[in-house]
Coordinates of C-alpha atoms and ligand atoms in Angstrom, one line a residue:
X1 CA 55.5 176.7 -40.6
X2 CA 54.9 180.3 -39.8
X3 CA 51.4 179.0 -39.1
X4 CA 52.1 177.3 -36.1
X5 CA 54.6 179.9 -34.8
X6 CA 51.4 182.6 -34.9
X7 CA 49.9 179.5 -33.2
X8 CA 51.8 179.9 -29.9
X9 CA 54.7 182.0 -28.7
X10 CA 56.7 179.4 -27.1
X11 CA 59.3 180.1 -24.4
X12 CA 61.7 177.7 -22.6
X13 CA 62.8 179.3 -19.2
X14 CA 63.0 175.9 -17.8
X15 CA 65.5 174.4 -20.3
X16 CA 67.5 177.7 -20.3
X17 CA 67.6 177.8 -16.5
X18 CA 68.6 174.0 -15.4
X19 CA 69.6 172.7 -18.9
X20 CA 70.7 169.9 -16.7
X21 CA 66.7 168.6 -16.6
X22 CA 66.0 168.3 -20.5
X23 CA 67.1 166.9 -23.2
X24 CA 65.8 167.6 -26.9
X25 CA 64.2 164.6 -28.0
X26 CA 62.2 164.7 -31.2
X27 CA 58.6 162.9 -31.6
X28 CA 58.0 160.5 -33.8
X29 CA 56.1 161.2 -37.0
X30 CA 52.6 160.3 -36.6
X31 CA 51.3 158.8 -40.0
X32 CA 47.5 160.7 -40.2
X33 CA 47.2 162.7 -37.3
X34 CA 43.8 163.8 -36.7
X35 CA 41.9 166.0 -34.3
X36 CA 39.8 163.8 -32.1
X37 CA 39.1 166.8 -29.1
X38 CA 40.0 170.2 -29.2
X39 CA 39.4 172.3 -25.5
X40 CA 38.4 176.0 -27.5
X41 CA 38.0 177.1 -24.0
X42 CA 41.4 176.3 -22.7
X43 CA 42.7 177.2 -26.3
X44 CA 41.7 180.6 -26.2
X45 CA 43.1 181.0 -23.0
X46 CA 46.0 180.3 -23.9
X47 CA 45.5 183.0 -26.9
X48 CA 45.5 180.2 -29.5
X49 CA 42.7 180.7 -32.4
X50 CA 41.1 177.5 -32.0
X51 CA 40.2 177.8 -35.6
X52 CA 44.1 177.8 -37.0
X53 CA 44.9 174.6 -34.3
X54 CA 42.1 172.9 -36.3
X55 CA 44.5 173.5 -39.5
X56 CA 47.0 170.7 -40.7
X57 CA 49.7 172.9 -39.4
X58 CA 48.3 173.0 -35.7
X59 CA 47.2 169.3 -36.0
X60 CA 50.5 168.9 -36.8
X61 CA 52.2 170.6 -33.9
X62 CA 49.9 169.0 -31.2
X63 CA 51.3 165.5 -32.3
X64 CA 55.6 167.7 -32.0
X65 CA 55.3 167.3 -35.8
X66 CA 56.7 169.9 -38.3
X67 CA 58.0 172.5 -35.5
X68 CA 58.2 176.2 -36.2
X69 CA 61.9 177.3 -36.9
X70 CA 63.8 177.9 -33.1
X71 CA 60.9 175.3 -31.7
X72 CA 62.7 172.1 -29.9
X73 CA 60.6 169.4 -27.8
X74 CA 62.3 167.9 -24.9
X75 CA 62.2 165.4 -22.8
X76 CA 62.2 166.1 -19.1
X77 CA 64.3 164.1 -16.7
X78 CA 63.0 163.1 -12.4
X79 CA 63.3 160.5 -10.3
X80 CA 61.1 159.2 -7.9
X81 CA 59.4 157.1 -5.6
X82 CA 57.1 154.2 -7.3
X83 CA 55.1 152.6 -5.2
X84 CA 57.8 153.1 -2.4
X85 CA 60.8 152.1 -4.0
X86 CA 63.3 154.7 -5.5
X87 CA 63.8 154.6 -9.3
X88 CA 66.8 156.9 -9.7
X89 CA 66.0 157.4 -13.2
X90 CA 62.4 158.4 -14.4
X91 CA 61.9 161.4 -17.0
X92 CA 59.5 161.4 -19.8
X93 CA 59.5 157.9 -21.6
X94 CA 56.8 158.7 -23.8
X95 CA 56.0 162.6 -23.5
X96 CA 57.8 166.0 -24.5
X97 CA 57.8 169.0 -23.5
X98 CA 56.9 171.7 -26.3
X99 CA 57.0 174.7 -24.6
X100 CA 56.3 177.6 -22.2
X101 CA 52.9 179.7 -23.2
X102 CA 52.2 182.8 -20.9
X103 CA 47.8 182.4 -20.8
X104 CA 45.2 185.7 -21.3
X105 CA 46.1 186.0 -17.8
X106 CA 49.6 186.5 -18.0
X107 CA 50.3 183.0 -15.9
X108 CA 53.6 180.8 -17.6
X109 CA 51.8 177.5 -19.0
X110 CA 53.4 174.2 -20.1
X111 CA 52.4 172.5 -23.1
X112 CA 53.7 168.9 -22.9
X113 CA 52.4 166.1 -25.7
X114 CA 52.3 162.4 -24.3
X115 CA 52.3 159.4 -26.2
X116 CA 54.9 160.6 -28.7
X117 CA 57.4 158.0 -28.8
X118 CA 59.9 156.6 -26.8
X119 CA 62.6 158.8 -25.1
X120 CA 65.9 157.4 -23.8
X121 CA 63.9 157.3 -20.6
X122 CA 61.4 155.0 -21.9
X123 CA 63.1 152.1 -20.1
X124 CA 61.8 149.7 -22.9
X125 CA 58.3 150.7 -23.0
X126 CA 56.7 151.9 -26.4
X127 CA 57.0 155.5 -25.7
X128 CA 53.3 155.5 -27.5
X129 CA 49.8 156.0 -25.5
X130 CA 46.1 154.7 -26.7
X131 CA 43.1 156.4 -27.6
X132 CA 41.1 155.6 -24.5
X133 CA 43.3 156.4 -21.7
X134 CA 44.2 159.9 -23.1
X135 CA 40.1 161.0 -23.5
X136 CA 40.0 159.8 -19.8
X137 CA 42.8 162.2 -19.2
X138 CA 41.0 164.9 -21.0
X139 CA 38.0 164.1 -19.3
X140 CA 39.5 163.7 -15.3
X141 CA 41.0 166.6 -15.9
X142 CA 37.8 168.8 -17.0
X143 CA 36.1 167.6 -14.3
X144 CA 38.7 168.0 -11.5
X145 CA 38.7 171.9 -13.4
X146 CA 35.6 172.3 -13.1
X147 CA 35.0 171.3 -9.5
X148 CA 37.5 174.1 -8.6
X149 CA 40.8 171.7 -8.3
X150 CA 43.8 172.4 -9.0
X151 CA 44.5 170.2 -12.3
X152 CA 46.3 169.9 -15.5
X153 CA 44.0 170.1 -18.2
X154 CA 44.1 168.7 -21.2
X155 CA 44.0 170.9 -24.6
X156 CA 43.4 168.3 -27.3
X157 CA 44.1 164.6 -28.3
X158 CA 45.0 163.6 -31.8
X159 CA 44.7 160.4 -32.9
X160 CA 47.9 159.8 -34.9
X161 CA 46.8 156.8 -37.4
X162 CA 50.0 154.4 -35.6
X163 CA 48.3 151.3 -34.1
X164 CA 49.7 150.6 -31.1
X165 CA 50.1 147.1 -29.4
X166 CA 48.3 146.6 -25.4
X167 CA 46.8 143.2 -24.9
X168 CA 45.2 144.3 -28.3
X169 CA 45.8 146.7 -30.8
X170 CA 44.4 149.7 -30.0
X171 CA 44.5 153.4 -32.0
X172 CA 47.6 155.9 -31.2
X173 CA 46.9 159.5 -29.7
X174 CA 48.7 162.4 -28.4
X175 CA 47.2 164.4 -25.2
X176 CA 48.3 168.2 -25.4
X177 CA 48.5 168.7 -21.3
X178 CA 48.8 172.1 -20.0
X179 CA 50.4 172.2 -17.0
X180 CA 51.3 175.2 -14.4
X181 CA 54.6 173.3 -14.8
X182 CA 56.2 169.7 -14.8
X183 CA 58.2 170.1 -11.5
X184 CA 57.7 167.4 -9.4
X185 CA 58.9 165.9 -6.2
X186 CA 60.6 163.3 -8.2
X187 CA 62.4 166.5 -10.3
X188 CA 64.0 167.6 -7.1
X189 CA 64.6 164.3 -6.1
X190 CA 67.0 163.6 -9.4
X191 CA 68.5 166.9 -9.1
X192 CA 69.7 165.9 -5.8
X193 CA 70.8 162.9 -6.5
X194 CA 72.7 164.3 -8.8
X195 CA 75.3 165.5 -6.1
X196 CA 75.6 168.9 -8.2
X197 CA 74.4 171.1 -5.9
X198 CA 74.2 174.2 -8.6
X199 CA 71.6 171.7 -10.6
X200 CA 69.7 172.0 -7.4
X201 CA 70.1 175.5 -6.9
X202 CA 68.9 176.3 -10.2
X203 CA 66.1 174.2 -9.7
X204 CA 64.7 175.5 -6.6
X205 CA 65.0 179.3 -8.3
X206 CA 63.2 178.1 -10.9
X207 CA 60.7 176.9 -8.8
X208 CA 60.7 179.8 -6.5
X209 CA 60.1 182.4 -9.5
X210 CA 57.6 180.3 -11.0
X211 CA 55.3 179.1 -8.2
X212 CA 56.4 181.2 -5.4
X213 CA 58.2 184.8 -6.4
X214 CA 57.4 186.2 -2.6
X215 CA 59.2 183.3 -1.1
X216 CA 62.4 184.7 -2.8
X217 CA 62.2 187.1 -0.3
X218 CA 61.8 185.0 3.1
X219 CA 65.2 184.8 5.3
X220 CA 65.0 181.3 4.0
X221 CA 64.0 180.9 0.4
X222 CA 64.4 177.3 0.0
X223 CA 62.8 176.0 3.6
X224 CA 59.9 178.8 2.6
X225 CA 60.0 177.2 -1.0
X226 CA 59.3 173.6 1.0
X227 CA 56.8 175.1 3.6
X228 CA 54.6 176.4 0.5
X229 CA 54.4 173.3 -1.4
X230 CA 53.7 171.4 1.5
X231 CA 50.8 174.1 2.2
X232 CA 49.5 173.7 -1.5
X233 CA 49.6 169.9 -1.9
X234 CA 48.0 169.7 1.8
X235 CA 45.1 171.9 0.3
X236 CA 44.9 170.0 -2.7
X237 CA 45.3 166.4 -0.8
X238 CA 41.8 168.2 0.9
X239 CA 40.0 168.9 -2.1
X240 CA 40.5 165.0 -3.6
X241 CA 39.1 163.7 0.0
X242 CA 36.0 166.0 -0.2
X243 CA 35.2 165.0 -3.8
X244 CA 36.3 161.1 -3.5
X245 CA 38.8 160.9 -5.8
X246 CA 41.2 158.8 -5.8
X247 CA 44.4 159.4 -7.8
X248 CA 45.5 155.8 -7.7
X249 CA 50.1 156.0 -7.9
X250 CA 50.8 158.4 -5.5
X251 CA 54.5 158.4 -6.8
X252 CA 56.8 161.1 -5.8
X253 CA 57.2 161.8 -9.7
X254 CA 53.4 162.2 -9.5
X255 CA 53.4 165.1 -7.1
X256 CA 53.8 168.2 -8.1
X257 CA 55.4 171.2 -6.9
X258 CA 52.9 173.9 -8.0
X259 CA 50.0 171.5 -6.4
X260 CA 48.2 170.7 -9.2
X261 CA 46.7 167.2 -9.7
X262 CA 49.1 165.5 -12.5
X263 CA 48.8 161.9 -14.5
X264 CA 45.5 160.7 -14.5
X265 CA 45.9 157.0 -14.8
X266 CA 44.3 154.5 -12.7
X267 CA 41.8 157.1 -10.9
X268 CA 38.8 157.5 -10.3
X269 CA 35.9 158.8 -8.1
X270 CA 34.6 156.8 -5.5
X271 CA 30.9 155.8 -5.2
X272 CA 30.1 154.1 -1.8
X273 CA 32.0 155.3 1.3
X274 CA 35.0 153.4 1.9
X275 CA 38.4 154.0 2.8
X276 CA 40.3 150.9 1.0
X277 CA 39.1 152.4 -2.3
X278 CA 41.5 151.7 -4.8
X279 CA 41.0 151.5 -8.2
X280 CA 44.4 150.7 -9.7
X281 CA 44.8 146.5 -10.5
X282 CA 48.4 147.2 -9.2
X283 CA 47.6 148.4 -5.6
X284 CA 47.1 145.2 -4.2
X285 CA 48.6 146.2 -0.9
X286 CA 45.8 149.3 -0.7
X287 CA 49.1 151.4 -0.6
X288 CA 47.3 154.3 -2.7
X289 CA 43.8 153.7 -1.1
X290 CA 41.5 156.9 -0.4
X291 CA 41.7 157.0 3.1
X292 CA 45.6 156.4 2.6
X293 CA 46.1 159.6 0.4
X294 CA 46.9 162.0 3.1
X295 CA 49.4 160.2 4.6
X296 CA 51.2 158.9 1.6
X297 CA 51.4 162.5 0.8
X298 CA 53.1 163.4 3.6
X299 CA 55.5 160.6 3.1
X300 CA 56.0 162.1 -0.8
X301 CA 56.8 165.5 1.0
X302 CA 59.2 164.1 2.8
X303 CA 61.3 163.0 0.2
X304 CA 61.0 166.5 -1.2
X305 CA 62.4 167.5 2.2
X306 CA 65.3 165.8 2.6
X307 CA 65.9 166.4 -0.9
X308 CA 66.4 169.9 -0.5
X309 CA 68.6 169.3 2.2
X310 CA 71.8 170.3 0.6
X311 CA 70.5 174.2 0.1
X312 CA 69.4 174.1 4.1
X313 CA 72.4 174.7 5.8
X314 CA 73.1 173.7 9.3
X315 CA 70.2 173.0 10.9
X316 CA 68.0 172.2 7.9
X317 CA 66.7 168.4 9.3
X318 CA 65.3 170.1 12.3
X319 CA 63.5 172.6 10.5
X320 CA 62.5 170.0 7.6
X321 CA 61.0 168.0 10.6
X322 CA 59.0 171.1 11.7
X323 CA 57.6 171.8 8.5
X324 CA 56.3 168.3 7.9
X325 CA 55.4 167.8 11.6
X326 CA 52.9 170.7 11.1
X327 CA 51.6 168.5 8.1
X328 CA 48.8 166.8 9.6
X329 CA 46.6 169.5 11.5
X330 CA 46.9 171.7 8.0
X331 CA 45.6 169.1 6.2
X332 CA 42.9 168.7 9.1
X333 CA 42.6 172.4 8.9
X334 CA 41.7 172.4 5.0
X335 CA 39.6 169.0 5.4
X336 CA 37.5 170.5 8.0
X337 CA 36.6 173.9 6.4
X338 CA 35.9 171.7 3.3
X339 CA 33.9 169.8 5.1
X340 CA 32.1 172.5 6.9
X341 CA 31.3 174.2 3.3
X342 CA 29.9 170.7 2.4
X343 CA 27.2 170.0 5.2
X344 CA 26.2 173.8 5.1
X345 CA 28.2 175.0 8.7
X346 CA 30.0 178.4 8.9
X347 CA 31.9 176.7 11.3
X348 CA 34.7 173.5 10.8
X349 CA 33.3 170.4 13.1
X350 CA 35.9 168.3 12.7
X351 CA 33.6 165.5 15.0
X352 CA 31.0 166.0 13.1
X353 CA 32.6 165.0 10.0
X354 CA 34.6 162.0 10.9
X355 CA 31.7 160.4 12.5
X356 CA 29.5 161.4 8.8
X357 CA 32.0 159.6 7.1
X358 CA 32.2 156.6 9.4
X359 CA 28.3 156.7 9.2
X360 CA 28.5 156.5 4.9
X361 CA 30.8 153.8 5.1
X362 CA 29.3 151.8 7.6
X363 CA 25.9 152.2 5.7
X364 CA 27.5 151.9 2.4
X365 CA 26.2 155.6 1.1
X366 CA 26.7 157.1 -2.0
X367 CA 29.5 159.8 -1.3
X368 CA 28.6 162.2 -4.4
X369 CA 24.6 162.0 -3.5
X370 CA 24.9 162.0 0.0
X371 CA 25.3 165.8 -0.1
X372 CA 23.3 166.5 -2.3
X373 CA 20.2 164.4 -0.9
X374 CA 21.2 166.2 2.6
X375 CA 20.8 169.9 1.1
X376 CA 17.1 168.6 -0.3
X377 CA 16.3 167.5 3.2
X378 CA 15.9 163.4 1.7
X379 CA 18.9 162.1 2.9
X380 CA 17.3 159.9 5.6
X381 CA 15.9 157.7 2.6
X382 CA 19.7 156.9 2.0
X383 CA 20.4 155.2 5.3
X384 CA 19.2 151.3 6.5
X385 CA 19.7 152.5 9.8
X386 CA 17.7 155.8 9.9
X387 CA 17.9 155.9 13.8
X388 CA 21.8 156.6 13.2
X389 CA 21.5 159.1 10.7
X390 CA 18.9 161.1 13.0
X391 CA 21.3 160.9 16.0
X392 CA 23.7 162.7 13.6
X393 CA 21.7 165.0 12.0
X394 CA 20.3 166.2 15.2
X395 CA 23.6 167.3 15.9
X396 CA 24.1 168.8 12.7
X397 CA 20.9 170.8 12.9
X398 CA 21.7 172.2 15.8
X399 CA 24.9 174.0 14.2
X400 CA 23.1 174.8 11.6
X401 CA 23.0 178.8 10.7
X402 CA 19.1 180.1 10.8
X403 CA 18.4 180.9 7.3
X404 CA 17.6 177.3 5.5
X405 CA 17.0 178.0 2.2
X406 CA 20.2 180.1 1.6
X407 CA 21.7 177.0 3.5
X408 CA 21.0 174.5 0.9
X409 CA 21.7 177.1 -2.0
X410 CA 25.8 177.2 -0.6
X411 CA 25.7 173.7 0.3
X412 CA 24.9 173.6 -3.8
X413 CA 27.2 175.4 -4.9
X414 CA 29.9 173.1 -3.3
X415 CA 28.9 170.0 -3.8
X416 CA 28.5 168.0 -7.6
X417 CA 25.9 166.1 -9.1
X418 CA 27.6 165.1 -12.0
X419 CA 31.2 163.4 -11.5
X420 CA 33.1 161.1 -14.1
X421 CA 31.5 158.2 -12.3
X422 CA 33.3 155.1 -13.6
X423 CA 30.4 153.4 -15.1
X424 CA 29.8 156.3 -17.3
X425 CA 33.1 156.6 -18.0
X426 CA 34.0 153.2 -19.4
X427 CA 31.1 153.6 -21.2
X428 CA 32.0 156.8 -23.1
X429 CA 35.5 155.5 -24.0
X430 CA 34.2 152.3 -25.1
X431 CA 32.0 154.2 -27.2
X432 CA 35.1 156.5 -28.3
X433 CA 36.5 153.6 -29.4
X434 CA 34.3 152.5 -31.6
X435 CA 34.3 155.9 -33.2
X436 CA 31.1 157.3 -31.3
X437 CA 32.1 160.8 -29.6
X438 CA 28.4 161.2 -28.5
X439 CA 28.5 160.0 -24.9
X440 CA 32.3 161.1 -24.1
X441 CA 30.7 164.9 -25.0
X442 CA 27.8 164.4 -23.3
X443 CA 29.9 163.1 -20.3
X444 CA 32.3 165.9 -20.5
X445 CA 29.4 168.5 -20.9
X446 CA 28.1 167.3 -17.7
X447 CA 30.8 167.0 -15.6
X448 CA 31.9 170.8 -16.8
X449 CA 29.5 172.0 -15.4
X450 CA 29.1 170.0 -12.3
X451 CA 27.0 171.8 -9.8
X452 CA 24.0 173.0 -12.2
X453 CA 21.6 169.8 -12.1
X454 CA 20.1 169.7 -15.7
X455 CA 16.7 167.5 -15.7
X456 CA 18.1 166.0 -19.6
X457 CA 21.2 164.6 -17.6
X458 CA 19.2 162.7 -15.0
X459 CA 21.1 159.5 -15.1
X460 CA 24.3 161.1 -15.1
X461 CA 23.8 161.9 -11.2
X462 CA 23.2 158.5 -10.1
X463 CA 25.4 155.9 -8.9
X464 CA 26.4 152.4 -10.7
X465 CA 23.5 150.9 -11.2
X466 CA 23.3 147.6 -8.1
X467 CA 25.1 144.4 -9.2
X468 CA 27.4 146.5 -11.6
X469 CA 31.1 145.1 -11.5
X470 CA 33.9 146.8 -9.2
X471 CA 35.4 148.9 -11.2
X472 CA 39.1 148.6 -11.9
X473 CA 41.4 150.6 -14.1
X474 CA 44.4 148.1 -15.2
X475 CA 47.9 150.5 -16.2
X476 CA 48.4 149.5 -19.6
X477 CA 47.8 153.3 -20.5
Ligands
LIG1 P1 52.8 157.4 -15.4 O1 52.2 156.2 -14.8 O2 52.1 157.9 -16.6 O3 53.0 158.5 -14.4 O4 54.2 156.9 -15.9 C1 55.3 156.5 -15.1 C2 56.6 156.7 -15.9 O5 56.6 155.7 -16.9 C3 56.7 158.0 -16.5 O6 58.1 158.3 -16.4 C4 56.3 157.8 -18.0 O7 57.0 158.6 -18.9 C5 56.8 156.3 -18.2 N1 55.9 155.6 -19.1 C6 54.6 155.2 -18.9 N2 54.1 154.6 -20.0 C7 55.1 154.6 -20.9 C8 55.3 154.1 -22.3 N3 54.3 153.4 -22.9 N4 56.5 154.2 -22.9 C9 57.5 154.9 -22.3 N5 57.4 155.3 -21.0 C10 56.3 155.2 -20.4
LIG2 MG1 53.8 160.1 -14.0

């Protein structure tokens, strides 16, 4: 016991400041819990010993088993938005809260296990998750990390020796997310809906002094505490579109208010140019798409607008309405110095880019290569019609700063070979599955360290191979 309280020194600030939002829930007992993945890296950031979480005593607090003495999981309660339609009652249904770590670095960390039984919000699901879809989390997440995104990560998954029923039985696990925090839209959305506006008060302090401390000193804390996460999911909104991912449920419960990336279900990257991307067997309607991310976004920050309503005062609409209004050109504004970093410009060319990426689509290029094939000088060889590429590389060119070389090294530096591409993805957890790590490490090696291309990894850089299946994740996670 005294083990796992050297383990971690966990804090609750956010049960102790809006009590309102959790409820202690205990996890179930997993029958054999055993370490499948263990991040050391992330562990010893967070000023664990990966060496005692390897010990029955930290296996067993990964999977909310055996808890140190004052330790209590919870379950956190939200709302939200799924696929458009409010559900006034979300929360963890199969996750809990553990506790507050403050990292190396002195920044306030969540540690939240999923797949750890039902809560009372489980709304008659299992409350359990499966092997596979958990390593993908680990795995998304690494490689969003890694590419510079803001991201949960994952610290470990334990498989907990409970089978678990999906359209087959399929091995139990519990994924140790780290989290800046769990506040999302869909948070703010059930405090308001509460009606009790000292929930939402709290709340939005909380928020504040977590994510935001300056904004506790703007004439308007709460529109300020709105105008920044609109800023940081804008940016982060940016950095999916200029790496292709697509998160795949959009939910408001799904955004969060720090702006990192959260729940990595049905996502992926995509290969080919194409805005209908989706990837999720539930978006039929293309509501979550990739060229749809941006604006659903906004939509989700609207919701997190009028929720906040209440602590606005007067004339709070109007200046909601300005906030979100300014929306679009920040997003452009990030997109488009993205963008410029990508092609090698030291200026945004906001033409310049939308034409590129009507070009890839209507040529059907590779959106991971392209860049990199452009920064080698051979991506004409990627176009059918090589008269249109020229016509916009000439224009390109002629922005183009004077020293080359030092051109492509940037251009390098900002754009991946290696992404979780889905092929290789299914692949490694089918391989997990069966008991083989091999190929989920070598996958996860990779896409760590996306930007260095290693000649032994050769493979890992191209796209599906011609003919392969669409690739589709279905949400039985
Ligand atoms: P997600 O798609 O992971 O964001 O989940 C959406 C909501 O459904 C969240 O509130 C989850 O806690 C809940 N949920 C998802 N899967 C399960 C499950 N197997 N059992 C209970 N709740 C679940
Ligand atoms: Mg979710």
């Amino acid at each position: 016991m005294t083990t796992s309280r050297a383990l971690f020194d966990l804090d609750s600030t956010y049960a102790r400041d809006v009590p309102a939002l959790s409820l202690p829930w205990p996890a179930v007992t997993a029958p054999d819990p055993r370490l499948l993945v263990l991040n050391e890296d992330l562990a010893a950031e967070l000023g664990a010993d990966p060496a005692v979480l390897r010990e029955p005593a930290g296996v067993s607090l990964l999977v909310g088993n055996n808890l140190p003495d004052g330790v209590t999981t919870t379950a956190l309660v939200y709302a939200g938005h799924q696929w458009g339609v409010y559900k006034p009652q979300l929360g963890d249904g199969r996750a809990l809260l553990l506790g507050e770590v403050v990292d190396v670095h002195g920044r306030r960390r969540d540690l939240h296990l999923k797949g750890t039984g039902p809560t009372p919000f489980a709304r008659g699901f299992d409350g359990m998750a499966a092997v596979g879809p958990m390593l993908r989390e680990y795995l998304m997440g690494e490689a969003m990390h890694a590419l510079g995104i803001p991201t949960t990560r994952a610290l470990a998954v334990v498989t907990t020796g409970a089978e678990i029923e999906r359209d087959r039985p399929l091995p139990g696990a519990v994924l140790c997310r780290v989290a800046a925090s769990h506040l999302r839209v869909g948070t703010v959305q059930y405090a308001a809906a509460s009606g009790d506006h000292t929930v939402l008060r709290a709340l939005a302090d909380h928020a504040i002094a977590r994510h935001f401390p300056d904004a506790a000193h703007a004439d308007q804390p709460y529109l300020e505490l709105f105008r920044r996460v609109v800023d940081a999911q804008a940016a982060l909104v940016a950095r999916w579109m200029l790496v292709g991912f697509v998160h795949g449920v959009m939910s408001t419960d799904n955004t969060t208010i720090s702006g990192e990336t959260i729940d990595y279900g049905p996502c992926a990257f995509m290969d080919a140019v194409d805005p209908a991307t989706v990837f999720s067997s539930l978006d039929t309607t293309g509501r979550y798409a990739y060229g749809r991310q941006p604006s659903i976004l906004q939509w989700n920050l609207a919701r997190l607008g009028e929720s906040l309503l209440p602590l606005l005062g007067g004339d709070g609409a109007d200046a909601v309405e300005e906030v979100l209004a300014s929306y679009p050109a920040a997003y452009e504004r990030y997109w488009a110095a993205g963008m410029a970093a990508k092609l090698g410009l030291s200026t945004p060319d906001p033409a310049l880019s939308t034409d590129l990426m009507a070009l890839l689509h209507d040529q059907h290029v590779d959106f991971t290569t392209f860049f990199r094939v452009l920064a080698a000088g051979t991506a004409r060889d990627h176009f059918l019609d090589r008269e249109a590429f020229d016509a916009w590389a000439a224009r390109r060119e002629a922005l183009l700063p004077a020293d080359r070389a030092a051109v492509a090294t940037e251009m390098n530096r900002v754009n991946p070979v290696y992404i979780p591409r889905n092929h290789l993805t299914d692949a490694a957890l089918e391989a997990a599955e069966q008991g083989d790590l091999t190929p989920f490490h070598r996958l996860l090696d990779a896409v760590s360290s996306p930007f260095d291309e290693r000649p032994d990894l050769e493979e890992y850089g191209k796209p599906a191979p011609a003919g392969a299946h669409p690739h589709v994740t279905f949400c039985g996670t």
